[in-house]
């Protein structure tokens, strides 16, 4: 009789395969005792049977049954083979048509009889119930660990050692520099190239914008513990950056205006920065029939259509002149910066109150309506606090330019993304329409309103 051995274990983090080896030994011994020929051994290692991930070896087993290449399927136990009733109902007609026996180390399962099918369904239901109980236990354990700020396994996070608790200095400094670059206007691609050129390796493949985004959005960098993508409290590991820096970075990454129209296309200096002088819509570059760049109103083709280069040169000259003045240091004074420590303390207190509300509801001390109202008030205040902290974490965009010995050289060394942030921090630029046939740029064709 031709037998196929199927082996599976849900978790094998160290990739030792000890569990599936033990299963294989038990199944091979059973086949030898019965005089069966093992034609193939199929293995799904480190794969759960809960249905969330595909099981390639199990699918191959079903194909072998359909092709009538096997007479008996041997597993250590039925829950190694399947754990869901829907899989059993798929296997029953297949095995019956092909005349395949389902055999486990603990006994045979004759799916060709009503009693065998009943036993199979009972065993599958028991296995399915165990999945649900195990899932609940894991959920409770992970939530408890999250609220306590503890780490629960997983891949080594960038910036930390394998234990997830010890900071790896070189990578941590790269993470800090990544935040500085992002908040100074750099693109995710620029940060990816900087990390790659510095010799830092991504967990998988090479650094790309998407992998950089995942690192910078991770709340663990701010010493915060998250559960199901929601921050639940302070973490047990040390932070790499302040919480306000992380929140400022998230605000930048979530800003829809960062999305450019064509993947990889460079964004012009004043695109979505300058405004149309007719309707106050943003201008964008492109649409010219000639080789030079044009700025046009994004709302109407007839409002503004201006040659880009002279406008950019004039705006750049204004930036350099303003940041070169003796009173330029006044631009750096932030009289509205919030008290970050007080905000952080209030945030922790409010999160603790959310937990207290949940306990009170479970004990019947508050009603469902009171729970809902209290939760909404707390979460509304948390959103306000997080927005204030994000604003406080924004980097000093103008400082390096104001303090530079050579302001023009400093400006010319900036990438376009950083220049755009500087312009947005200093002024509002409106591009006015000019008469048809005008060839000479005139400063009065721009309306510049200084900020601060």
Short mmCIF file of C-alpha atoms in Angstrom, two decimals:
data_model
loop_
_atom_site.label_atom_id
_atom_site.label_comp_id
_atom_site.label_asym_id
_atom_site.label_seq_id
_atom_site.Cartn_x
_atom_site.Cartn_y
_atom_site.Cartn_z
CA UNK A 1 0.00 0.00 0.00
CA UNK A 2 1.30 3.45 -0.94
CA UNK A 3 1.43 5.79 2.04
CA UNK A 4 2.11 9.51 2.34
CA UNK A 5 3.29 10.86 5.68
CA UNK A 6 2.07 14.36 6.56
CA UNK A 7 3.88 16.34 9.27
CA UNK A 8 3.02 19.77 10.68
CA UNK A 9 3.80 21.94 13.67
CA UNK A 10 2.46 25.44 14.29
CA UNK A 11 5.56 27.11 15.69
CA UNK A 12 9.26 26.51 15.10
CA UNK A 13 10.96 29.87 15.69
CA UNK A 14 14.44 28.34 15.83
CA UNK A 15 13.86 26.30 12.63
CA UNK A 16 15.15 23.13 14.31
CA UNK A 17 12.34 20.93 12.90
CA UNK A 18 12.57 18.75 16.01
CA UNK A 19 8.78 18.55 16.31
CA UNK A 20 8.12 17.40 12.75
CA UNK A 21 11.02 14.95 12.98
CA UNK A 22 9.38 13.27 15.97
CA UNK A 23 6.07 13.11 14.10
CA UNK A 24 7.83 11.58 11.08
CA UNK A 25 9.49 8.91 13.20
CA UNK A 26 6.15 7.87 14.74
CA UNK A 27 4.44 7.74 11.34
CA UNK A 28 7.32 5.84 9.67
CA UNK A 29 7.24 3.24 12.47
CA UNK A 30 3.50 2.71 11.93
CA UNK A 31 3.99 2.28 8.16
CA UNK A 32 6.81 -0.23 8.74
CA UNK A 33 4.68 -2.24 11.17
CA UNK A 34 1.90 -2.49 8.57
CA UNK A 35 4.22 -3.18 5.65
CA UNK A 36 3.29 -0.02 3.76
CA UNK A 37 5.57 1.77 1.31
CA UNK A 38 6.16 5.43 2.10
CA UNK A 39 6.11 7.14 -1.29
CA UNK A 40 6.47 10.69 0.04
CA UNK A 41 6.78 12.74 3.21
CA UNK A 42 5.11 16.16 3.14
CA UNK A 43 5.91 18.82 5.75
CA UNK A 44 4.36 22.15 6.76
CA UNK A 45 6.79 23.40 9.40
CA UNK A 46 6.10 26.53 11.45
CA UNK A 47 2.61 26.77 9.88
CA UNK A 48 -0.65 26.92 11.84
CA UNK A 49 -3.71 24.96 10.71
CA UNK A 50 -6.03 27.79 11.75
CA UNK A 51 -6.45 28.84 8.12
CA UNK A 52 -4.71 32.24 8.25
CA UNK A 53 -1.72 31.10 6.20
CA UNK A 54 -1.62 28.70 3.24
CA UNK A 55 -0.25 25.20 3.81
CA UNK A 56 1.60 24.24 0.60
CA UNK A 57 2.33 20.67 1.68
CA UNK A 58 -1.30 20.03 2.67
CA UNK A 59 -2.47 21.34 -0.70
CA UNK A 60 -0.01 19.03 -2.43
CA UNK A 61 -1.43 16.15 -0.38
CA UNK A 62 -4.94 16.92 -1.66
CA UNK A 63 -3.63 16.99 -5.23
CA UNK A 64 -1.99 13.57 -4.77
CA UNK A 65 -5.32 12.18 -3.53
CA UNK A 66 -7.10 13.66 -6.57
CA UNK A 67 -4.49 12.09 -8.86
CA UNK A 68 -4.94 8.73 -7.04
CA UNK A 69 -1.22 8.54 -6.25
CA UNK A 70 -1.74 7.47 -2.63
CA UNK A 71 -3.68 4.74 -0.77
CA UNK A 72 -3.21 5.97 2.82
CA UNK A 73 -2.50 9.29 4.50
CA UNK A 74 -0.57 8.93 7.76
CA UNK A 75 -0.30 11.64 10.41
CA UNK A 76 0.59 11.59 14.10
CA UNK A 77 -2.88 12.89 15.03
CA UNK A 78 -5.88 14.34 13.21
CA UNK A 79 -5.13 17.86 14.51
CA UNK A 80 -1.74 17.66 12.75
CA UNK A 81 -3.61 17.06 9.49
CA UNK A 82 -6.47 19.54 9.92
CA UNK A 83 -8.19 21.62 12.58
CA UNK A 84 -11.24 23.01 10.82
CA UNK A 85 -14.50 21.32 9.91
CA UNK A 86 -14.49 22.96 6.49
CA UNK A 87 -11.24 21.14 5.67
CA UNK A 88 -12.67 17.83 6.87
CA UNK A 89 -15.76 18.29 4.68
CA UNK A 90 -13.42 18.87 1.71
CA UNK A 91 -11.36 15.79 2.56
CA UNK A 92 -14.29 13.37 3.07
CA UNK A 93 -15.51 13.19 -0.58
CA UNK A 94 -11.94 13.22 -1.91
CA UNK A 95 -10.88 10.29 0.26
CA UNK A 96 -14.12 8.39 -0.44
CA UNK A 97 -13.81 8.70 -4.24
CA UNK A 98 -10.13 7.75 -4.23
CA UNK A 99 -10.51 5.00 -1.62
CA UNK A 100 -7.86 6.61 0.58
CA UNK A 101 -7.55 5.66 4.25
CA UNK A 102 -6.83 8.32 6.88
CA UNK A 103 -4.57 6.84 9.52
CA UNK A 104 -3.09 8.37 12.66
CA UNK A 105 -0.65 6.97 15.18
CA UNK A 106 -3.53 6.93 17.66
CA UNK A 107 -5.99 5.12 15.39
CA UNK A 108 -7.56 4.84 11.93
CA UNK A 109 -10.35 7.08 10.67
CA UNK A 110 -12.68 5.42 8.17
CA UNK A 111 -14.34 8.31 6.36
CA UNK A 112 -16.33 5.93 4.15
CA UNK A 113 -18.76 5.15 7.01
CA UNK A 114 -21.22 7.37 8.82
CA UNK A 115 -19.66 6.50 12.19
CA UNK A 116 -16.16 7.33 10.90
CA UNK A 117 -17.36 10.66 9.52
CA UNK A 118 -19.11 11.43 12.83
CA UNK A 119 -15.93 10.69 14.78
CA UNK A 120 -13.92 12.80 12.35
CA UNK A 121 -16.29 15.73 12.74
CA UNK A 122 -16.17 15.47 16.52
CA UNK A 123 -12.37 15.42 16.51
CA UNK A 124 -12.24 18.36 14.07
CA UNK A 125 -14.67 20.32 16.26
CA UNK A 126 -12.52 19.64 19.32
CA UNK A 127 -9.41 20.80 17.41
CA UNK A 128 -11.22 23.91 16.19
CA UNK A 129 -12.33 24.72 19.72
CA UNK A 130 -8.76 24.37 20.93
CA UNK A 131 -7.69 26.92 18.30
CA UNK A 132 -10.24 29.39 19.65
CA UNK A 133 -9.18 28.82 23.26
CA UNK A 134 -5.51 29.08 22.34
CA UNK A 135 -6.17 32.28 20.39
CA UNK A 136 -7.97 33.79 23.39
CA UNK A 137 -5.13 32.83 25.75
CA UNK A 138 -2.57 34.33 23.40
CA UNK A 139 -4.64 37.49 22.98
CA UNK A 140 -4.92 37.96 26.74
CA UNK A 141 -1.21 37.26 27.29
CA UNK A 142 -0.17 39.68 24.54
CA UNK A 143 -2.52 42.40 25.80
CA UNK A 144 -1.21 41.97 29.34
CA UNK A 145 2.37 42.17 28.09
CA UNK A 146 1.54 45.26 26.02
CA UNK A 147 -0.03 47.09 28.96
CA UNK A 148 3.02 46.23 31.05
CA UNK A 149 5.29 47.53 28.29
CA UNK A 150 6.97 44.15 27.75
CA UNK A 151 8.21 42.77 24.45
CA UNK A 152 6.84 39.45 23.16
CA UNK A 153 9.34 37.93 20.73
CA UNK A 154 9.45 38.66 17.01
CA UNK A 155 12.16 39.78 14.61
CA UNK A 156 15.00 41.99 15.76
CA UNK A 157 13.82 45.58 15.46
CA UNK A 158 16.10 47.97 13.57
CA UNK A 159 17.95 50.08 16.15
CA UNK A 160 17.89 47.37 18.85
CA UNK A 161 19.64 44.10 19.60
CA UNK A 162 17.88 40.74 19.26
CA UNK A 163 16.47 41.00 22.79
CA UNK A 164 14.54 44.10 21.70
CA UNK A 165 15.62 45.85 24.90
CA UNK A 166 19.21 46.89 24.21
CA UNK A 167 19.86 49.80 21.85
CA UNK A 168 22.30 49.11 19.00
CA UNK A 169 24.19 52.46 18.86
CA UNK A 170 25.06 52.65 15.14
CA UNK A 171 21.56 51.72 13.98
CA UNK A 172 19.93 53.94 16.62
CA UNK A 173 21.87 56.92 15.30
CA UNK A 174 20.71 56.03 11.77
CA UNK A 175 17.12 56.00 13.04
CA UNK A 176 17.60 59.44 14.64
CA UNK A 177 19.11 60.76 11.43
CA UNK A 178 16.18 59.29 9.50
CA UNK A 179 13.74 61.27 11.65
CA UNK A 180 15.84 64.43 11.26
CA UNK A 181 15.93 64.02 7.48
CA UNK A 182 12.19 63.31 7.22
CA UNK A 183 11.22 66.30 9.35
CA UNK A 184 13.63 68.49 7.39
CA UNK A 185 11.85 67.58 4.17
CA UNK A 186 13.79 64.58 2.83
CA UNK A 187 11.93 61.86 0.97
CA UNK A 188 11.78 58.26 2.16
CA UNK A 189 13.88 57.30 -0.84
CA UNK A 190 16.64 59.69 0.26
CA UNK A 191 16.64 58.16 3.74
CA UNK A 192 16.75 54.65 2.25
CA UNK A 193 19.79 55.59 0.16
CA UNK A 194 21.49 57.17 3.18
CA UNK A 195 20.98 54.03 5.29
CA UNK A 196 22.17 51.79 2.47
CA UNK A 197 25.30 53.87 1.81
CA UNK A 198 26.09 53.78 5.55
CA UNK A 199 26.10 49.97 5.41
CA UNK A 200 22.90 49.34 7.35
CA UNK A 201 20.96 46.31 6.17
CA UNK A 202 17.20 45.93 6.11
CA UNK A 203 15.58 42.85 7.64
CA UNK A 204 14.50 41.73 4.19
CA UNK A 205 16.01 42.71 0.82
CA UNK A 206 17.18 46.34 0.47
CA UNK A 207 16.03 49.55 2.04
CA UNK A 208 13.12 51.07 0.16
CA UNK A 209 10.66 53.82 0.90
CA UNK A 210 8.14 51.32 2.27
CA UNK A 211 10.62 49.69 4.67
CA UNK A 212 11.89 53.07 5.87
CA UNK A 213 8.28 54.16 6.46
CA UNK A 214 7.66 51.05 8.58
CA UNK A 215 10.70 51.78 10.75
CA UNK A 216 9.90 55.46 11.27
CA UNK A 217 6.24 54.77 12.06
CA UNK A 218 7.11 52.19 14.71
CA UNK A 219 6.14 53.57 18.15
CA UNK A 220 8.80 51.44 19.84
CA UNK A 221 11.38 54.03 18.68
CA UNK A 222 9.71 56.50 21.06
CA UNK A 223 9.67 54.00 23.93
CA UNK A 224 5.97 53.27 23.45
CA UNK A 225 4.22 49.90 23.48
CA UNK A 226 1.53 49.27 20.88
CA UNK A 227 -1.05 46.51 20.55
CA UNK A 228 -2.96 46.04 17.30
CA UNK A 229 -1.45 49.32 16.02
CA UNK A 230 -2.71 51.33 19.01
CA UNK A 231 -0.38 52.77 21.64
CA UNK A 232 -1.33 51.39 25.04
CA UNK A 233 1.42 52.82 27.25
CA UNK A 234 5.11 53.25 27.97
CA UNK A 235 7.48 50.43 26.98
CA UNK A 236 10.10 48.68 29.08
CA UNK A 237 12.87 49.36 26.53
CA UNK A 238 14.67 52.71 26.15
CA UNK A 239 13.48 55.18 23.51
CA UNK A 240 15.66 56.15 20.57
CA UNK A 241 13.83 59.45 19.93
CA UNK A 242 11.42 61.57 22.02
CA UNK A 243 7.72 60.84 21.63
CA UNK A 244 7.08 64.27 20.10
CA UNK A 245 9.63 63.51 17.34
CA UNK A 246 7.89 60.23 16.51
CA UNK A 247 4.46 61.87 16.45
CA UNK A 248 5.75 64.68 14.23
CA UNK A 249 7.13 62.08 11.81
CA UNK A 250 3.80 60.23 11.76
CA UNK A 251 2.01 63.49 10.99
CA UNK A 252 4.36 64.06 8.05
CA UNK A 253 3.97 60.51 6.76
CA UNK A 254 0.17 60.70 7.03
CA UNK A 255 0.00 64.01 5.17
CA UNK A 256 -1.82 63.28 1.86
CA UNK A 257 0.02 66.14 0.14
CA UNK A 258 3.21 64.02 0.24
CA UNK A 259 1.79 61.73 -2.44
CA UNK A 260 3.07 62.73 -5.89
CA UNK A 261 1.23 61.97 -9.08
CA UNK A 262 3.83 59.86 -10.89
CA UNK A 263 5.93 57.33 -8.99
CA UNK A 264 9.54 58.49 -8.81
CA UNK A 265 8.82 61.83 -10.49
CA UNK A 266 10.70 64.76 -8.89
CA UNK A 267 8.43 67.39 -7.33
CA UNK A 268 9.10 70.96 -8.52
CA UNK A 269 10.13 73.60 -5.99
CA UNK A 270 6.78 75.42 -5.80
CA UNK A 271 4.34 72.60 -6.59
CA UNK A 272 1.68 72.57 -3.82
CA UNK A 273 3.66 75.36 -2.10
CA UNK A 274 2.78 78.45 -4.16
CA UNK A 275 -0.82 79.51 -4.80
CA UNK A 276 -2.69 80.72 -7.84
CA UNK A 277 -3.06 84.53 -7.68
CA UNK A 278 -6.62 84.28 -9.04
CA UNK A 279 -8.32 81.58 -6.95
CA UNK A 280 -5.80 80.60 -4.25
CA UNK A 281 -5.62 77.00 -5.45
CA UNK A 282 -2.20 75.35 -5.37
CA UNK A 283 -0.07 75.53 -8.50
CA UNK A 284 1.67 72.56 -10.05
CA UNK A 285 4.47 72.18 -12.59
CA UNK A 286 4.05 70.71 -16.05
CA UNK A 287 1.72 71.06 -18.97
CA UNK A 288 4.11 73.08 -21.13
CA UNK A 289 4.42 72.45 -24.84
CA UNK A 290 7.98 73.78 -24.76
CA UNK A 291 11.00 72.31 -22.98
CA UNK A 292 10.98 74.63 -19.98
CA UNK A 293 8.93 74.06 -16.87
CA UNK A 294 5.67 75.93 -16.35
CA UNK A 295 3.60 76.58 -13.24
CA UNK A 296 -0.14 76.33 -13.74
CA UNK A 297 -3.18 76.66 -11.51
CA UNK A 298 -4.37 73.23 -10.39
CA UNK A 299 -8.03 74.36 -10.45
CA UNK A 300 -8.32 76.05 -13.85
CA UNK A 301 -6.18 76.05 -16.98
CA UNK A 302 -7.07 79.65 -17.72
CA UNK A 303 -5.92 81.28 -14.47
CA UNK A 304 -2.13 81.10 -14.40
CA UNK A 305 0.52 79.72 -16.73
CA UNK A 306 4.00 81.03 -15.95
CA UNK A 307 7.55 80.00 -16.81
CA UNK A 308 8.98 78.32 -13.71
CA UNK A 309 12.71 79.06 -13.67
CA UNK A 310 12.66 82.85 -13.11
CA UNK A 311 10.01 82.51 -10.39
CA UNK A 312 12.08 79.87 -8.59
CA UNK A 313 15.23 82.00 -8.84
CA UNK A 314 13.44 85.02 -7.42
CA UNK A 315 11.89 83.09 -4.52
CA UNK A 316 15.26 81.49 -3.73
CA UNK A 317 16.90 84.93 -3.68
CA UNK A 318 14.23 86.15 -1.24
CA UNK A 319 14.91 83.21 1.09
CA UNK A 320 18.67 83.79 1.08
CA UNK A 321 18.27 87.54 1.64
CA UNK A 322 15.81 87.10 4.52
CA UNK A 323 17.93 84.50 6.31
CA UNK A 324 21.07 86.63 5.90
CA UNK A 325 19.68 89.64 7.75
CA UNK A 326 21.00 90.55 11.23
CA UNK A 327 17.50 90.00 12.69
CA UNK A 328 17.11 86.54 11.11
CA UNK A 329 17.55 84.84 14.49
CA UNK A 330 14.12 86.17 15.45
CA UNK A 331 12.72 83.63 12.99
CA UNK A 332 13.89 80.84 15.30
CA UNK A 333 12.01 81.98 18.39
CA UNK A 334 9.07 79.66 19.13
CA UNK A 335 6.83 81.41 21.62
CA UNK A 336 4.03 78.85 21.31
CA UNK A 337 5.92 75.61 22.01
CA UNK A 338 3.81 73.48 24.40
CA UNK A 339 5.05 71.84 27.59
CA UNK A 340 5.91 68.39 26.21
CA UNK A 341 6.52 66.79 29.63
CA UNK A 342 3.08 67.89 30.85
CA UNK A 343 1.46 66.56 27.67
CA UNK A 344 3.23 63.21 28.03
CA UNK A 345 2.16 62.89 31.67
CA UNK A 346 -1.46 63.71 30.79
CA UNK A 347 -1.38 61.17 27.96
CA UNK A 348 -0.23 58.38 30.28
CA UNK A 349 -2.87 59.34 32.85
CA UNK A 350 -5.65 59.25 30.24
CA UNK A 351 -4.58 55.84 28.95
CA UNK A 352 -4.66 54.53 32.51
CA UNK A 353 -8.18 55.94 32.89
CA UNK A 354 -9.26 54.03 29.76
CA UNK A 355 -8.14 50.79 31.43
CA UNK A 356 -9.95 51.75 34.64
CA UNK A 357 -13.15 52.39 32.69
CA UNK A 358 -12.96 48.94 31.11
CA UNK A 359 -12.53 47.34 34.54
CA UNK A 360 -15.44 49.36 35.98
CA UNK A 361 -17.69 48.25 33.12
CA UNK A 362 -16.68 44.59 33.56
CA UNK A 363 -17.57 44.84 37.29
CA UNK A 364 -20.87 46.59 36.59
CA UNK A 365 -19.84 49.88 38.18
CA UNK A 366 -20.67 51.84 35.00
CA UNK A 367 -23.23 51.28 32.26
CA UNK A 368 -22.51 50.75 28.57
CA UNK A 369 -23.61 54.34 27.84
CA UNK A 370 -21.30 55.71 30.54
CA UNK A 371 -18.43 53.59 29.22
CA UNK A 372 -19.00 54.89 25.68
CA UNK A 373 -19.28 58.54 26.75
CA UNK A 374 -16.21 58.37 28.99
CA UNK A 375 -14.16 56.60 26.33
CA UNK A 376 -15.10 59.16 23.67
CA UNK A 377 -14.12 62.11 25.91
CA UNK A 378 -10.76 60.56 26.77
CA UNK A 379 -9.96 59.59 23.18
CA UNK A 380 -10.88 63.07 21.92
CA UNK A 381 -8.45 64.61 24.40
CA UNK A 382 -5.77 62.06 23.47
CA UNK A 383 -6.05 63.10 19.81
CA UNK A 384 -5.56 66.75 20.83
CA UNK A 385 -2.53 65.88 22.95
CA UNK A 386 -0.96 63.79 20.21
CA UNK A 387 -1.43 66.60 17.69
CA UNK A 388 0.21 69.10 20.08
CA UNK A 389 3.13 66.74 20.67
CA UNK A 390 3.55 66.21 16.93
CA UNK A 391 3.73 69.96 16.42
CA UNK A 392 6.29 70.28 19.22
CA UNK A 393 8.46 67.58 17.65
CA UNK A 394 8.98 69.29 14.31
CA UNK A 395 12.64 70.03 13.70
CA UNK A 396 14.17 73.46 13.41
CA UNK A 397 13.89 73.93 9.65
CA UNK A 398 15.37 77.42 9.47
CA UNK A 399 18.13 77.10 12.08
CA UNK A 400 20.95 75.72 9.88
CA UNK A 401 20.21 78.33 7.22
CA UNK A 402 20.15 81.24 9.67
CA UNK A 403 23.32 80.12 11.47
CA UNK A 404 25.30 79.34 8.30
CA UNK A 405 28.42 81.39 7.55
CA UNK A 406 27.46 81.35 3.87
CA UNK A 407 23.66 81.38 3.59
CA UNK A 408 23.64 81.05 -0.20
CA UNK A 409 25.98 78.05 -0.18
CA UNK A 410 23.89 76.42 2.54
CA UNK A 411 20.71 76.98 0.49
CA UNK A 412 22.24 75.63 -2.70
CA UNK A 413 23.30 72.49 -0.85
CA UNK A 414 19.70 71.68 0.11
CA UNK A 415 17.64 69.09 -1.71
CA UNK A 416 14.43 70.37 -3.31
CA UNK A 417 12.32 68.68 -0.63
CA UNK A 418 14.05 70.66 2.12
CA UNK A 419 13.89 73.94 0.17
CA UNK A 420 10.13 73.47 -0.16
CA UNK A 421 9.77 73.23 3.63
CA UNK A 422 11.86 76.37 4.17
CA UNK A 423 9.76 78.35 1.70
CA UNK A 424 6.56 77.12 3.31
CA UNK A 425 7.84 78.13 6.75
CA UNK A 426 8.90 81.62 5.65
CA UNK A 427 6.29 82.87 3.20
CA UNK A 428 3.11 82.45 1.21
CA UNK A 429 3.75 82.88 -2.52
CA UNK A 430 0.97 83.76 -4.95
CA UNK A 431 1.71 83.66 -8.67
CA UNK A 432 -0.24 86.31 -10.55
CA UNK A 433 -1.26 86.07 -14.20
CA UNK A 434 0.57 88.29 -16.73
CA UNK A 435 -0.41 89.59 -20.13
CA UNK A 436 0.03 87.31 -23.10
CA UNK A 437 3.41 87.82 -24.75
CA UNK A 438 5.19 89.08 -21.61
CA UNK A 439 8.77 87.81 -21.76
CA UNK A 440 10.49 89.63 -18.89
CA UNK A 441 10.02 88.53 -15.30
CA UNK A 442 8.86 91.29 -12.98
CA UNK A 443 8.87 90.91 -9.16
CA UNK A 444 5.46 92.57 -8.94
CA UNK A 445 3.99 89.57 -10.80
CA UNK A 446 4.41 87.63 -7.54
CA UNK A 447 2.69 88.44 -4.26
CA UNK A 448 4.83 87.35 -1.32
CA UNK A 449 3.38 87.41 2.19
CA UNK A 450 5.93 86.83 4.95
CA UNK A 451 4.97 84.65 7.91
CA UNK A 452 5.71 85.29 11.58
#
